[in-house]
DNA sequence: CTAGAACCTCAAGTTAAGTTAAGGTAAAGG
DNA sequence: CCTTTACCTTAACTTAACTTGAGGTTCTAG
């Protein structure tokens, strides 16, 4: 058993997320904590990796629901090891590749298509870049200006 | 002037969107309509392309707000022509390319990184795929919505 | 010992992109 | 003419991923 000695505030700071997000992740079953005598959350160090993985997955366009699903394959009562995390990431790798392929097709069709006469609902490849490969759509807009 | 002879229902059907979505786009200023004697919407044919472009842009991960911005460069009182649409699409092409690059970097780092010991908030490239590459150019594109 | 920072729970608010519902009018077809 | 669609408006609901606020408790530093 690892020491359970990180407070929410410490975890939040080290992960770059708000305390409220940690509460939220916990409510979704993505992370766990124990409580001290005063009912405050205490985390073991492996929560840091969990949160890191959550954030990385989100950047890939993976939803919390999917992350939760993937996490359910992790060992429940020991800290996940290298192999556990890698199994997880290989599924996401495939998914991300599909999304990239999809976006590339979209991009390559774009310039020719929006301007030309073909952008009509029925037949244009930009309008219908067949989604068989990338069912999950464009994903969230992760890049954005600020 | 083009004939204003398409009803919402017809446009919805030909575009594959719900009538409610057309109302919604109109409320956002993305499309326009005139009214017949009974106060029903009537559209000219070029609304079809507008909607097609909206949907294509959404597949690229562009928000309605950004689409609205882009549309504001279109001529207000004549139907946009090929050149108008192409100007529009070239901006999005850059944006999409940046996003693809970003996702590729993420993917290429993924397999090695989630499993290895480095996935920590401070230094891991998956956690912080620093955006120097994606940020270049006049194109906006930053990471981390919000 | 005490002030203030950090924490707790629960409820409600936020944004995006629409959808659904309610109550009423217009148009189209037999 | 009458009925069935199609349409109108406004308002409220939906999902995701959190954040904010209220009201109250616990920790920690001086």
mmCIF file of C-alpha atoms (C1' of nucleotides) in Angstrom:
data_model
loop_
_atom_site.group_PDB
_atom_site.id
_atom_site.type_symbol
_atom_site.label_atom_id
_atom_site.label_comp_id
_atom_site.label_asym_id
_atom_site.label_seq_id
_atom_site.Cartn_x
_atom_site.Cartn_y
_atom_site.Cartn_z
ATOM 1 C CA UNK A 1 0.000 0.000 0.000
ATOM 2 C CA UNK A 2 1.266 3.420 -0.843
ATOM 3 C CA UNK A 3 1.146 6.286 1.540
ATOM 4 C CA UNK A 4 -2.056 8.229 1.272
ATOM 5 C CA UNK A 5 -0.701 11.592 1.962
ATOM 6 C CA UNK A 6 -1.611 14.056 -0.716
ATOM 7 C CA UNK A 7 -4.410 16.528 -0.120
ATOM 8 C CA UNK A 8 -6.720 17.687 -2.910
ATOM 9 C CA UNK A 9 -5.041 21.008 -2.988
ATOM 10 C CA UNK A 10 -1.628 19.457 -3.481
ATOM 11 C CA UNK A 11 -2.834 17.147 -6.201
ATOM 12 C CA UNK A 12 -4.647 19.980 -7.923
ATOM 13 C CA UNK A 13 -1.549 22.101 -7.917
ATOM 14 C CA UNK A 14 0.763 19.379 -9.158
ATOM 15 C CA UNK A 15 -1.659 18.366 -11.884
ATOM 16 C CA UNK A 16 -2.654 21.808 -12.978
ATOM 17 C CA UNK A 17 -6.339 21.222 -12.467
ATOM 18 C CA UNK A 18 -8.878 22.757 -10.117
ATOM 19 C CA UNK A 19 -9.889 21.097 -6.915
ATOM 20 C CA UNK A 20 -13.398 21.029 -8.302
ATOM 21 C CA UNK A 21 -12.218 18.941 -11.222
ATOM 22 C CA UNK A 22 -10.757 16.366 -8.871
ATOM 23 C CA UNK A 23 -14.021 16.181 -6.972
ATOM 24 C CA UNK A 24 -15.731 15.779 -10.284
ATOM 25 C CA UNK A 25 -13.412 13.013 -11.492
ATOM 26 C CA UNK A 26 -13.935 11.214 -8.246
ATOM 27 C CA UNK A 27 -17.691 11.463 -8.630
ATOM 28 C CA UNK A 28 -17.265 9.819 -12.022
ATOM 29 C CA UNK A 29 -15.138 7.046 -10.615
ATOM 30 C CA UNK A 30 -12.013 8.100 -12.458
ATOM 31 C CA UNK A 31 -9.930 8.601 -9.350
ATOM 32 C CA UNK A 32 -10.211 7.484 -5.760
ATOM 33 C CA UNK A 33 -9.262 8.796 -2.366
ATOM 34 C CA UNK A 34 -9.377 7.814 1.243
ATOM 35 C CA UNK A 35 -10.339 10.173 4.038
ATOM 36 C CA UNK A 36 -8.444 11.383 7.046
ATOM 37 C CA UNK A 37 -9.940 11.722 10.492
ATOM 38 C CA UNK A 38 -11.490 15.045 9.590
ATOM 39 C CA UNK A 39 -13.147 13.690 6.426
ATOM 40 C CA UNK A 40 -10.693 15.316 4.068
ATOM 41 C CA UNK A 41 -9.497 13.484 0.977
ATOM 42 C CA UNK A 42 -6.067 11.918 0.936
ATOM 43 C CA UNK A 43 -4.502 10.553 -2.212
ATOM 44 C CA UNK A 44 -1.687 8.162 -2.961
ATOM 45 C CA UNK A 45 0.878 9.305 -5.479
ATOM 46 C CA UNK A 46 -0.500 7.229 -8.308
ATOM 47 C CA UNK A 47 -3.425 9.587 -8.644
ATOM 48 C CA UNK A 48 -0.971 11.954 -10.306
ATOM 49 C CA UNK A 49 -0.491 9.596 -13.196
ATOM 50 C CA UNK A 50 -4.170 8.923 -13.460
ATOM 51 C CA UNK A 51 -4.898 12.579 -13.815
ATOM 52 C CA UNK A 52 -2.073 12.963 -16.305
ATOM 53 C CA UNK A 53 -3.544 10.194 -18.395
ATOM 54 C CA UNK A 54 -6.993 11.715 -18.201
ATOM 55 C CA UNK A 55 -5.660 15.006 -19.484
ATOM 56 C CA UNK A 56 -3.603 13.408 -22.216
ATOM 57 C CA UNK A 57 -6.593 11.375 -23.356
ATOM 58 C CA UNK A 58 -8.759 14.449 -23.437
ATOM 59 C CA UNK A 59 -6.297 16.150 -25.704
ATOM 60 C CA UNK A 60 -6.692 13.242 -28.059
ATOM 61 C CA UNK A 61 -10.406 13.882 -28.101
ATOM 62 C CA UNK A 62 -11.394 11.042 -25.820
ATOM 63 C CA UNK A 63 -14.374 11.647 -23.574
ATOM 64 C CA UNK A 64 -14.458 11.030 -19.850
ATOM 65 C CA UNK A 65 -16.947 8.255 -20.450
ATOM 66 C CA UNK A 66 -14.482 6.483 -22.715
ATOM 67 C CA UNK A 67 -11.686 7.100 -20.288
ATOM 68 C CA UNK A 68 -13.766 5.613 -17.535
ATOM 69 C CA UNK A 69 -14.363 2.577 -19.701
ATOM 70 C CA UNK A 70 -10.695 2.183 -20.399
ATOM 71 C CA UNK A 71 -9.827 2.659 -16.738
ATOM 72 C CA UNK A 72 -12.167 -0.130 -15.782
ATOM 73 C CA UNK A 73 -9.584 -2.495 -17.212
ATOM 74 C CA UNK A 74 -6.981 -1.291 -14.747
ATOM 75 C CA UNK A 75 -6.309 -3.308 -11.609
ATOM 76 C CA UNK A 76 -8.614 -2.216 -8.864
ATOM 77 C CA UNK A 77 -6.493 -2.905 -5.841
ATOM 78 C CA UNK A 78 -2.930 -2.214 -6.759
ATOM 79 C CA UNK A 79 -1.321 0.673 -8.509
ATOM 80 C CA UNK A 80 -1.317 0.075 -12.285
ATOM 81 C CA UNK A 81 2.084 -0.664 -13.723
ATOM 82 C CA UNK A 82 3.743 0.051 -17.021
ATOM 83 C CA UNK A 83 2.090 -2.807 -18.816
ATOM 84 C CA UNK A 84 -1.353 -1.780 -17.610
ATOM 85 C CA UNK A 85 -0.935 1.722 -18.899
ATOM 86 C CA UNK A 86 0.487 0.576 -22.175
ATOM 87 C CA UNK A 87 -2.425 -1.719 -22.892
ATOM 88 C CA UNK A 88 -4.635 1.250 -22.351
ATOM 89 C CA UNK A 89 -2.692 3.521 -24.612
ATOM 90 C CA UNK A 90 -2.513 1.149 -27.527
ATOM 91 C CA UNK A 91 -6.282 1.259 -27.965
ATOM 92 C CA UNK A 92 -6.200 5.010 -27.942
ATOM 93 C CA UNK A 93 -3.340 5.027 -30.375
ATOM 94 C CA UNK A 94 -5.449 3.244 -32.954
ATOM 95 C CA UNK A 95 -8.362 5.516 -32.329
ATOM 96 C CA UNK A 96 -6.228 8.582 -32.691
ATOM 97 C CA UNK A 97 -4.744 7.292 -35.926
ATOM 98 C CA UNK A 98 -8.199 6.857 -37.347
ATOM 99 C CA UNK A 99 -9.144 10.345 -36.392
ATOM 100 C CA UNK A 100 -6.007 11.708 -37.958
ATOM 101 C CA UNK A 101 -6.648 9.846 -41.176
ATOM 102 C CA UNK A 102 -10.137 11.203 -41.266
ATOM 103 C CA UNK A 103 -9.010 14.760 -40.765
ATOM 104 C CA UNK A 104 -6.339 14.369 -43.394
ATOM 105 C CA UNK A 105 -8.831 13.220 -45.949
ATOM 106 C CA UNK A 106 -11.022 16.112 -45.029
ATOM 107 C CA UNK A 107 -8.175 18.555 -45.379
ATOM 108 C CA UNK A 108 -7.005 17.211 -48.672
ATOM 109 C CA UNK A 109 -10.462 17.483 -50.114
ATOM 110 C CA UNK A 110 -11.147 20.845 -48.637
ATOM 111 C CA UNK A 111 -9.410 23.318 -50.838
ATOM 112 C CA UNK A 112 -10.666 21.887 -54.059
ATOM 113 C CA UNK A 113 -14.113 21.244 -52.794
ATOM 114 C CA UNK A 114 -15.501 24.174 -50.916
ATOM 115 C CA UNK A 115 -14.808 26.445 -53.805
ATOM 116 C CA UNK A 116 -15.782 24.154 -56.616
ATOM 117 C CA UNK A 117 -19.278 23.399 -57.719
ATOM 118 C CA UNK A 118 -19.465 20.007 -56.110
ATOM 119 C CA UNK A 119 -20.162 20.815 -52.520
ATOM 120 C CA UNK A 120 -23.656 19.486 -52.532
ATOM 121 C CA UNK A 121 -25.192 17.322 -49.919
ATOM 122 C CA UNK A 122 -25.472 14.237 -51.977
ATOM 123 C CA UNK A 123 -22.168 13.636 -53.591
ATOM 124 C CA UNK A 124 -19.388 15.869 -52.375
ATOM 125 C CA UNK A 125 -16.582 14.091 -50.578
ATOM 126 C CA UNK A 126 -16.052 16.954 -48.179
ATOM 127 C CA UNK A 127 -19.631 16.876 -47.229
ATOM 128 C CA UNK A 128 -19.593 13.104 -46.919
ATOM 129 C CA UNK A 129 -16.017 12.002 -46.248
ATOM 130 C CA UNK A 130 -17.088 8.550 -45.431
ATOM 131 C CA UNK A 131 -16.950 8.031 -41.768
ATOM 132 C CA UNK A 132 -16.465 4.362 -41.600
ATOM 133 C CA UNK A 133 -12.970 4.754 -40.274
ATOM 134 C CA UNK A 134 -13.496 7.606 -37.930
ATOM 135 C CA UNK A 135 -16.878 7.206 -36.459
ATOM 136 C CA UNK A 136 -16.073 9.467 -33.637
ATOM 137 C CA UNK A 137 -16.169 12.579 -35.727
ATOM 138 C CA UNK A 138 -13.868 15.523 -35.554
ATOM 139 C CA UNK A 139 -13.426 15.461 -31.866
ATOM 140 C CA UNK A 140 -13.301 18.476 -29.683
ATOM 141 C CA UNK A 141 -11.462 21.525 -30.693
ATOM 142 C CA UNK A 142 -8.354 21.094 -28.737
ATOM 143 C CA UNK A 143 -6.371 23.646 -30.594
ATOM 144 C CA UNK A 144 -7.782 27.009 -30.202
ATOM 145 C CA UNK A 145 -6.496 30.448 -29.877
ATOM 146 C CA UNK A 146 -6.504 32.319 -26.733
ATOM 147 C CA UNK B 1 -31.695 38.167 -57.368
ATOM 148 C CA UNK B 2 -32.275 34.543 -57.032
ATOM 149 C CA UNK B 3 -35.698 33.050 -56.611
ATOM 150 C CA UNK B 4 -36.602 32.680 -52.975
ATOM 151 C CA UNK B 5 -38.573 29.557 -53.289
ATOM 152 C CA UNK B 6 -37.351 26.907 -50.916
ATOM 153 C CA UNK B 7 -39.275 26.205 -47.733
ATOM 154 C CA UNK B 8 -37.558 25.206 -44.492
ATOM 155 C CA UNK B 9 -38.768 21.691 -44.906
ATOM 156 C CA UNK B 10 -37.255 21.398 -48.361
ATOM 157 C CA UNK B 11 -33.947 22.847 -47.280
ATOM 158 C CA UNK B 12 -33.855 20.605 -44.232
ATOM 159 C CA UNK B 13 -34.471 17.552 -46.339
ATOM 160 C CA UNK B 14 -31.907 18.423 -48.978
ATOM 161 C CA UNK B 15 -29.300 19.278 -46.359
ATOM 162 C CA UNK B 16 -29.954 16.408 -44.050
ATOM 163 C CA UNK B 17 -30.542 18.624 -41.039
ATOM 164 C CA UNK B 18 -33.595 19.232 -38.903
ATOM 165 C CA UNK B 19 -35.824 22.203 -39.390
ATOM 166 C CA UNK B 20 -34.933 23.223 -35.872
ATOM 167 C CA UNK B 21 -31.274 23.406 -36.824
ATOM 168 C CA UNK B 22 -32.093 25.815 -39.642
ATOM 169 C CA UNK B 23 -34.057 28.006 -37.271
ATOM 170 C CA UNK B 24 -31.108 27.851 -34.943
ATOM 171 C CA UNK B 25 -28.571 28.773 -37.630
ATOM 172 C CA UNK B 26 -30.739 31.669 -38.632
ATOM 173 C CA UNK B 27 -30.908 32.857 -35.042
ATOM 174 C CA UNK B 28 -27.109 32.843 -35.058
ATOM 175 C CA UNK B 29 -26.942 34.794 -38.280
ATOM 176 C CA UNK B 30 -25.395 31.957 -40.253
ATOM 177 C CA UNK B 31 -28.169 31.789 -42.816
ATOM 178 C CA UNK B 32 -30.929 34.143 -43.903
ATOM 179 C CA UNK B 33 -34.416 33.878 -45.258
ATOM 180 C CA UNK B 34 -37.229 36.036 -46.478
ATOM 181 C CA UNK B 35 -40.857 35.485 -45.596
ATOM 182 C CA UNK B 36 -43.876 34.766 -47.755
ATOM 183 C CA UNK B 37 -47.273 36.342 -47.240
ATOM 184 C CA UNK B 38 -48.075 33.872 -44.477
ATOM 185 C CA UNK B 39 -44.841 34.554 -42.567
ATOM 186 C CA UNK B 40 -43.177 31.342 -43.610
ATOM 187 C CA UNK B 41 -39.484 31.245 -44.425
ATOM 188 C CA UNK B 42 -38.383 31.142 -48.034
ATOM 189 C CA UNK B 43 -34.787 30.481 -49.033
ATOM 190 C CA UNK B 44 -32.778 31.033 -52.165
ATOM 191 C CA UNK B 45 -30.762 28.113 -53.425
ATOM 192 C CA UNK B 46 -27.475 29.393 -52.101
ATOM 193 C CA UNK B 47 -28.536 28.513 -48.581
ATOM 194 C CA UNK B 48 -27.817 24.935 -49.552
ATOM 195 C CA UNK B 49 -24.153 25.659 -49.967
ATOM 196 C CA UNK B 50 -24.020 27.666 -46.814
ATOM 197 C CA UNK B 51 -25.389 24.779 -44.838
ATOM 198 C CA UNK B 52 -23.037 22.378 -46.586
ATOM 199 C CA UNK B 53 -20.113 24.562 -45.617
ATOM 200 C CA UNK B 54 -21.329 24.788 -42.051
ATOM 201 C CA UNK B 55 -21.481 21.044 -41.795
ATOM 202 C CA UNK B 56 -18.132 20.535 -43.447
ATOM 203 C CA UNK B 57 -16.530 23.056 -41.114
ATOM 204 C CA UNK B 58 -18.039 21.346 -38.116
ATOM 205 C CA UNK B 59 -16.480 18.096 -39.193
ATOM 206 C CA UNK B 60 -13.147 19.840 -39.099
ATOM 207 C CA UNK B 61 -13.813 20.819 -35.518
ATOM 208 C CA UNK B 62 -14.700 24.431 -36.200
ATOM 209 C CA UNK B 63 -17.301 25.966 -33.931
ATOM 210 C CA UNK B 64 -20.358 27.859 -35.070
ATOM 211 C CA UNK B 65 -18.878 30.992 -33.579
ATOM 212 C CA UNK B 66 -15.811 30.639 -35.765
ATOM 213 C CA UNK B 67 -17.948 29.839 -38.760
ATOM 214 C CA UNK B 68 -19.972 32.939 -38.116
ATOM 215 C CA UNK B 69 -16.773 34.941 -37.989
ATOM 216 C CA UNK B 70 -15.587 33.494 -41.251
ATOM 217 C CA UNK B 71 -18.962 34.065 -42.873
ATOM 218 C CA UNK B 72 -18.858 37.701 -41.939
ATOM 219 C CA UNK B 73 -16.261 38.104 -44.668
ATOM 220 C CA UNK B 74 -18.705 36.908 -47.285
ATOM 221 C CA UNK B 75 -20.548 39.452 -49.420
ATOM 222 C CA UNK B 76 -23.714 40.482 -47.708
ATOM 223 C CA UNK B 77 -25.857 41.293 -50.677
ATOM 224 C CA UNK B 78 -24.965 38.901 -53.425
ATOM 225 C CA UNK B 79 -24.528 35.178 -53.457
ATOM 226 C CA UNK B 80 -20.903 34.288 -52.632
ATOM 227 C CA UNK B 81 -18.939 32.983 -55.553
ATOM 228 C CA UNK B 82 -16.161 30.482 -55.913
ATOM 229 C CA UNK B 83 -13.474 32.907 -54.909
ATOM 230 C CA UNK B 84 -15.356 33.932 -51.774
ATOM 231 C CA UNK B 85 -15.701 30.376 -50.637
ATOM 232 C CA UNK B 86 -12.127 29.532 -51.412
ATOM 233 C CA UNK B 87 -10.771 32.395 -49.369
ATOM 234 C CA UNK B 88 -12.778 31.052 -46.530
ATOM 235 C CA UNK B 89 -11.588 27.527 -46.908
ATOM 236 C CA UNK B 90 -7.919 28.377 -47.097
ATOM 237 C CA UNK B 91 -7.968 29.731 -43.560
ATOM 238 C CA UNK B 92 -9.586 26.591 -42.349
ATOM 239 C CA UNK B 93 -7.117 24.505 -44.271
ATOM 240 C CA UNK B 94 -4.260 25.974 -42.284
ATOM 241 C CA UNK B 95 -6.112 25.514 -39.070
ATOM 242 C CA UNK B 96 -6.876 21.926 -39.840
ATOM 243 C CA UNK B 97 -3.277 21.242 -40.791
ATOM 244 C CA UNK B 98 -2.106 22.573 -37.484
ATOM 245 C CA UNK B 99 -4.519 20.420 -35.645
ATOM 246 C CA UNK B 100 -3.474 17.366 -37.579
ATOM 247 C CA UNK B 101 0.159 18.061 -36.802
ATOM 248 C CA UNK B 102 -0.652 18.408 -33.161
ATOM 249 C CA UNK B 103 -2.546 15.141 -33.052
ATOM 250 C CA UNK B 104 0.242 13.397 -34.882
ATOM 251 C CA UNK B 105 2.793 14.518 -32.370
ATOM 252 C CA UNK B 106 0.508 13.399 -29.633
ATOM 253 C CA UNK B 107 0.065 10.021 -31.242
ATOM 254 C CA UNK B 108 3.709 9.478 -31.887
ATOM 255 C CA UNK B 109 4.549 10.252 -28.306
ATOM 256 C CA UNK B 110 1.717 8.281 -26.905
ATOM 257 C CA UNK B 111 2.833 4.716 -27.010
ATOM 258 C CA UNK B 112 6.198 5.343 -25.550
ATOM 259 C CA UNK B 113 5.018 7.812 -23.018
ATOM 260 C CA UNK B 114 1.946 6.653 -21.231
ATOM 261 C CA UNK B 115 3.677 3.462 -20.287
ATOM 262 C CA UNK B 116 7.035 4.841 -19.440
ATOM 263 C CA UNK B 117 7.954 6.557 -16.242
ATOM 264 C CA UNK B 118 7.909 10.023 -17.672
ATOM 265 C CA UNK B 119 4.253 10.891 -17.727
ATOM 266 C CA UNK B 120 4.440 13.516 -15.085
ATOM 267 C CA UNK B 121 2.879 16.904 -15.202
ATOM 268 C CA UNK B 122 6.038 18.845 -15.431
ATOM 269 C CA UNK B 123 8.098 17.291 -18.127
ATOM 270 C CA UNK B 124 6.326 14.651 -20.153
ATOM 271 C CA UNK B 125 5.852 15.507 -23.816
ATOM 272 C CA UNK B 126 2.484 13.785 -23.959
ATOM 273 C CA UNK B 127 1.262 15.742 -21.065
ATOM 274 C CA UNK B 128 2.732 18.944 -22.405
ATOM 275 C CA UNK B 129 3.169 18.476 -26.125
ATOM 276 C CA UNK B 130 4.521 21.937 -26.332
ATOM 277 C CA UNK B 131 2.987 23.814 -29.051
ATOM 278 C CA UNK B 132 5.814 25.635 -30.572
ATOM 279 C CA UNK B 133 5.156 23.756 -33.771
ATOM 280 C CA UNK B 134 1.442 24.212 -33.839
ATOM 281 C CA UNK B 135 1.699 27.819 -32.917
ATOM 282 C CA UNK B 136 3.769 28.932 -35.827
ATOM 283 C CA UNK B 137 2.438 30.999 -38.648
ATOM 284 C CA UNK B 138 -0.141 33.722 -38.650
ATOM 285 C CA UNK B 139 -2.672 31.096 -37.870
ATOM 286 C CA UNK B 140 -4.047 31.218 -34.356
ATOM 287 C CA UNK B 141 -4.155 27.711 -33.025
ATOM 288 C CA UNK B 142 -3.200 27.192 -29.512
ATOM 289 C CA UNK B 143 -3.804 24.300 -27.243
ATOM 290 C CA UNK B 144 -6.001 23.894 -24.388
ATOM 291 C CA UNK B 145 -9.341 25.347 -24.962
ATOM 292 C CA UNK B 146 -10.345 27.807 -22.371
ATOM 293 C "C1'" DC C 1 -5.935 29.975 21.149
ATOM 294 C "C1'" DT C 2 -7.492 31.966 17.244
ATOM 295 C "C1'" DA C 3 -7.587 33.826 12.442
ATOM 296 C "C1'" DG C 4 -7.517 32.505 8.044
ATOM 297 C "C1'" DA C 5 -6.606 29.098 4.627
ATOM 298 C "C1'" DA C 6 -8.099 24.815 3.012
ATOM 299 C "C1'" DC C 7 -11.599 21.475 2.993
ATOM 300 C "C1'" DC C 8 -16.457 19.376 2.970
ATOM 301 C "C1'" DT C 9 -21.285 18.686 0.603
ATOM 302 C "C1'" DC C 10 -24.894 19.779 -2.295
ATOM 303 C "C1'" DA C 11 -27.191 22.606 -5.590
ATOM 304 C "C1'" DA C 12 -27.270 25.410 -9.277
ATOM 305 C "C1'" DG C 13 -24.952 27.821 -13.142
ATOM 306 C "C1'" DT C 14 -22.171 27.715 -17.684
ATOM 307 C "C1'" DT C 15 -21.315 26.861 -22.861
ATOM 308 C "C1'" DA C 16 -22.247 24.636 -27.325
ATOM 309 C "C1'" DA C 17 -25.250 23.087 -30.493
ATOM 310 C "C1'" DG C 18 -29.195 21.806 -30.960
ATOM 311 C "C1'" DT C 19 -33.904 19.245 -29.825
ATOM 312 C "C1'" DT C 20 -38.545 18.950 -27.853
ATOM 313 C "C1'" DA C 21 -42.770 20.755 -26.463
ATOM 314 C "C1'" DA C 22 -46.753 23.761 -26.397
ATOM 315 C "C1'" DG C 23 -50.047 26.509 -28.471
ATOM 316 C "C1'" DG C 24 -51.454 28.495 -32.650
ATOM 317 C "C1'" DT C 25 -51.487 29.701 -38.049
ATOM 318 C "C1'" DA C 26 -50.888 28.631 -43.029
ATOM 319 C "C1'" DA C 27 -50.927 25.779 -46.996
ATOM 320 C "C1'" DA C 28 -52.116 21.716 -49.720
ATOM 321 C "C1'" DG C 29 -54.862 17.938 -51.259
ATOM 322 C "C1'" DG C 30 -59.011 15.274 -51.836
ATOM 323 C "C1'" DC D 1 -64.737 22.704 -47.380
ATOM 324 C "C1'" DC D 2 -62.265 20.163 -44.348
ATOM 325 C "C1'" DT D 3 -58.505 17.728 -42.709
ATOM 326 C "C1'" DT D 4 -53.864 16.852 -42.492
ATOM 327 C "C1'" DT D 5 -49.352 18.429 -42.971
ATOM 328 C "C1'" DA D 6 -46.111 22.066 -42.638
ATOM 329 C "C1'" DC D 7 -44.894 26.120 -40.412
ATOM 330 C "C1'" DC D 8 -44.642 29.880 -36.776
ATOM 331 C "C1'" DT D 9 -42.745 31.501 -31.974
ATOM 332 C "C1'" DT D 10 -41.103 31.064 -27.416
ATOM 333 C "C1'" DA D 11 -39.436 28.497 -23.772
ATOM 334 C "C1'" DA D 12 -37.548 24.809 -21.649
ATOM 335 C "C1'" DC D 13 -34.782 20.611 -21.915
ATOM 336 C "C1'" DT D 14 -30.329 17.827 -23.260
ATOM 337 C "C1'" DT D 15 -25.187 16.354 -22.725
ATOM 338 C "C1'" DA D 16 -20.407 17.091 -21.393
ATOM 339 C "C1'" DA D 17 -17.282 18.676 -18.388
ATOM 340 C "C1'" DC D 18 -16.726 21.418 -15.225
ATOM 341 C "C1'" DT D 19 -17.157 25.863 -12.177
ATOM 342 C "C1'" DT D 20 -19.368 28.722 -8.746
ATOM 343 C "C1'" DG D 21 -21.780 29.588 -4.628
ATOM 344 C "C1'" DA D 22 -23.665 28.827 -0.076
ATOM 345 C "C1'" DG D 23 -23.201 27.308 4.362
ATOM 346 C "C1'" DG D 24 -20.481 24.833 7.470
ATOM 347 C "C1'" DT D 25 -16.059 22.204 9.237
ATOM 348 C "C1'" DT D 26 -11.056 21.230 9.823
ATOM 349 C "C1'" DC D 27 -6.135 22.453 9.647
ATOM 350 C "C1'" DT D 28 -2.320 25.108 10.409
ATOM 351 C "C1'" DA D 29 0.606 29.035 11.643
ATOM 352 C "C1'" DG D 30 1.649 32.542 14.703
#
